[in-house]
Amino acid sequence: YVQITLNGALLFDSGSADLKEDAMPVLDQVGIILERYSESIIEIEGHTDSVPINSKEFPSNNDLSDARALSVFYYLMAVTNLDPAYVKHSGRGEYVPIADNSTEGGRALNRRVEIKIYNSLSDY
């Protein structure tokens, strides 16, 4: 697969799954790219850092990461011609870090959305 990684701070305010207005032009461009691969499986994954969240809306990082992946999914479905049958979405919580969660910089890197475009020949 080919992966596009989007910084969480670009897309969302802290503790929120509502897309920022500034994120929409970026996602519009990502949508144009994804439409070139509309026959491939596309997976949208939400990721968080390891700092626990416990709000009324999001009782855990799993809930927050799910909601963020779903927000990106809904936005892309609204602005592209992608077939939702080919687009998966999932929340990965804090379980797949790409950096050290003991530093603010590392936590910032871990708060992200990854979009994976699978080769049509793979078993995904």
mmCIF file of C-alpha atoms in Angstrom:
data_model
loop_
_atom_site.group_PDB
_atom_site.id
_atom_site.type_symbol
_atom_site.label_atom_id
_atom_site.label_comp_id
_atom_site.label_asym_id
_atom_site.label_seq_id
_atom_site.Cartn_x
_atom_site.Cartn_y
_atom_site.Cartn_z
ATOM 1 C CA TYR A 1 0.000 0.000 0.000
ATOM 2 C CA VAL A 2 0.855 3.657 -0.267
ATOM 3 C CA GLN A 3 0.214 5.759 2.804
ATOM 4 C CA ILE A 4 -0.721 9.404 3.289
ATOM 5 C CA THR A 5 -0.221 10.649 6.856
ATOM 6 C CA LEU A 6 -2.071 13.750 8.021
ATOM 7 C CA ASN A 7 -1.084 15.530 11.222
ATOM 8 C CA GLY A 8 -3.899 15.457 13.762
ATOM 9 C CA ALA A 9 -3.400 19.129 14.706
ATOM 10 C CA LEU A 10 -4.051 20.110 11.089
ATOM 11 C CA LEU A 11 -7.364 18.260 11.085
ATOM 12 C CA PHE A 12 -8.804 18.588 14.606
ATOM 13 C CA ASP A 13 -8.723 20.633 17.783
ATOM 14 C CA SER A 14 -7.610 18.773 20.902
ATOM 15 C CA GLY A 15 -10.220 16.275 22.094
ATOM 16 C CA SER A 16 -12.469 16.923 19.073
ATOM 17 C CA ALA A 17 -13.490 14.933 16.010
ATOM 18 C CA ASP A 18 -14.920 17.966 14.191
ATOM 19 C CA LEU A 19 -12.819 18.809 11.143
ATOM 20 C CA LYS A 20 -11.197 22.233 11.247
ATOM 21 C CA GLU A 21 -12.131 24.632 8.460
ATOM 22 C CA ASP A 22 -8.423 24.867 7.518
ATOM 23 C CA ALA A 23 -8.285 21.090 6.989
ATOM 24 C CA MET A 24 -10.897 21.024 4.258
ATOM 25 C CA PRO A 25 -8.737 22.358 1.373
ATOM 26 C CA VAL A 26 -6.088 19.767 2.257
ATOM 27 C CA LEU A 27 -8.672 16.985 2.318
ATOM 28 C CA ASP A 28 -10.069 18.257 -0.989
ATOM 29 C CA GLN A 29 -6.619 17.714 -2.533
ATOM 30 C CA VAL A 30 -6.284 14.297 -0.882
ATOM 31 C CA GLY A 31 -9.694 13.408 -2.341
ATOM 32 C CA ILE A 32 -8.475 14.264 -5.842
ATOM 33 C CA ILE A 33 -5.530 11.901 -5.337
ATOM 34 C CA LEU A 34 -7.728 9.134 -3.931
ATOM 35 C CA GLU A 35 -10.135 9.309 -6.864
ATOM 36 C CA ARG A 36 -7.284 8.137 -9.094
ATOM 37 C CA TYR A 37 -7.325 4.891 -7.110
ATOM 38 C CA SER A 38 -11.087 4.439 -6.844
ATOM 39 C CA GLU A 39 -10.860 0.751 -7.782
ATOM 40 C CA SER A 40 -8.507 0.067 -4.866
ATOM 41 C CA ILE A 41 -9.313 -0.506 -1.219
ATOM 42 C CA ILE A 42 -8.681 2.685 0.758
ATOM 43 C CA GLU A 43 -8.409 2.590 4.539
ATOM 44 C CA ILE A 44 -8.700 5.630 6.809
ATOM 45 C CA GLU A 45 -7.173 5.099 10.266
ATOM 46 C CA GLY A 46 -7.456 7.457 13.220
ATOM 47 C CA HIS A 47 -4.631 7.425 15.780
ATOM 48 C CA THR A 48 -4.188 9.135 19.150
ATOM 49 C CA ASP A 49 -1.395 9.610 21.656
ATOM 50 C CA SER A 50 -1.360 7.674 24.935
ATOM 51 C CA VAL A 51 -2.768 10.468 27.126
ATOM 52 C CA PRO A 52 -6.118 9.150 28.362
ATOM 53 C CA ILE A 53 -9.260 11.014 27.360
ATOM 54 C CA ASN A 54 -12.478 10.647 29.300
ATOM 55 C CA SER A 55 -15.092 13.097 28.117
ATOM 56 C CA LYS A 56 -18.836 12.694 27.785
ATOM 57 C CA GLU A 57 -18.452 12.446 23.996
ATOM 58 C CA PHE A 58 -15.294 10.302 23.987
ATOM 59 C CA PRO A 59 -14.866 7.962 26.961
ATOM 60 C CA SER A 60 -11.580 6.617 25.551
ATOM 61 C CA ASN A 61 -8.902 7.158 22.926
ATOM 62 C CA ASN A 62 -10.518 4.333 20.950
ATOM 63 C CA ASP A 63 -13.737 6.325 20.691
ATOM 64 C CA LEU A 64 -11.891 9.510 19.695
ATOM 65 C CA SER A 65 -9.792 7.774 17.039
ATOM 66 C CA ASP A 66 -12.894 6.051 15.619
ATOM 67 C CA ALA A 67 -14.762 9.357 15.425
ATOM 68 C CA ARG A 68 -11.833 11.103 13.731
ATOM 69 C CA ALA A 69 -11.488 8.390 11.084
ATOM 70 C CA LEU A 70 -15.226 8.548 10.494
ATOM 71 C CA SER A 71 -15.154 12.362 10.169
ATOM 72 C CA VAL A 72 -12.523 12.109 7.443
ATOM 73 C CA PHE A 73 -14.505 9.310 5.773
ATOM 74 C CA TYR A 74 -17.740 11.341 5.729
ATOM 75 C CA TYR A 75 -15.966 14.412 4.410
ATOM 76 C CA LEU A 76 -14.287 12.478 1.591
ATOM 77 C CA MET A 77 -17.576 10.783 0.697
ATOM 78 C CA ALA A 78 -19.174 14.233 0.413
ATOM 79 C CA VAL A 79 -16.508 15.785 -1.831
ATOM 80 C CA THR A 80 -15.428 12.859 -4.033
ATOM 81 C CA ASN A 81 -16.933 10.199 -6.237
ATOM 82 C CA LEU A 82 -15.348 7.390 -4.215
ATOM 83 C CA ASP A 83 -17.481 4.300 -3.747
ATOM 84 C CA PRO A 84 -17.927 3.791 0.020
ATOM 85 C CA ALA A 85 -17.818 0.039 -0.582
ATOM 86 C CA TYR A 86 -14.077 0.443 -1.245
ATOM 87 C CA VAL A 87 -13.319 2.743 1.692
ATOM 88 C CA LYS A 88 -12.756 1.350 5.189
ATOM 89 C CA HIS A 89 -12.407 3.388 8.358
ATOM 90 C CA SER A 90 -11.091 2.407 11.757
ATOM 91 C CA GLY A 91 -9.858 3.862 14.995
ATOM 92 C CA ARG A 92 -6.550 2.523 16.237
ATOM 93 C CA GLY A 93 -6.426 4.474 19.505
ATOM 94 C CA GLU A 94 -2.958 4.790 20.981
ATOM 95 C CA TYR A 95 -1.913 1.263 20.020
ATOM 96 C CA VAL A 96 0.199 1.991 16.928
ATOM 97 C CA PRO A 97 2.514 4.865 17.894
ATOM 98 C CA ILE A 98 5.120 6.140 15.451
ATOM 99 C CA ALA A 99 6.991 8.181 18.069
ATOM 100 C CA ASP A 100 7.758 8.273 21.780
ATOM 101 C CA ASN A 101 4.673 9.170 23.820
ATOM 102 C CA SER A 102 6.818 10.443 26.697
ATOM 103 C CA THR A 103 7.531 13.725 24.881
ATOM 104 C CA GLU A 104 5.130 16.393 23.580
ATOM 105 C CA GLY A 105 6.743 16.190 20.135
ATOM 106 C CA GLY A 106 6.279 12.435 20.049
ATOM 107 C CA ARG A 107 2.674 12.657 21.195
ATOM 108 C CA ALA A 108 2.007 15.254 18.475
ATOM 109 C CA LEU A 109 3.342 12.857 15.834
ATOM 110 C CA ASN A 110 1.170 10.042 17.167
ATOM 111 C CA ARG A 111 -2.015 12.130 16.818
ATOM 112 C CA ARG A 112 -2.675 11.551 13.140
ATOM 113 C CA VAL A 113 -4.903 10.139 10.436
ATOM 114 C CA GLU A 114 -3.365 7.678 8.004
ATOM 115 C CA ILE A 115 -4.928 6.930 4.645
ATOM 116 C CA LYS A 116 -3.708 3.718 3.029
ATOM 117 C CA ILE A 117 -4.271 2.955 -0.626
ATOM 118 C CA TYR A 118 -3.893 -0.772 -1.216
ATOM 119 C CA ASN A 119 -2.553 -2.208 -4.435
ATOM 120 C CA SER A 120 -5.404 -3.916 -6.250
ATOM 121 C CA LEU A 121 -3.283 -7.081 -6.414
ATOM 122 C CA SER A 122 -2.806 -7.322 -2.624
ATOM 123 C CA ASP A 123 -4.874 -9.371 -0.208
ATOM 124 C CA TYR A 124 -5.240 -6.364 2.156
#
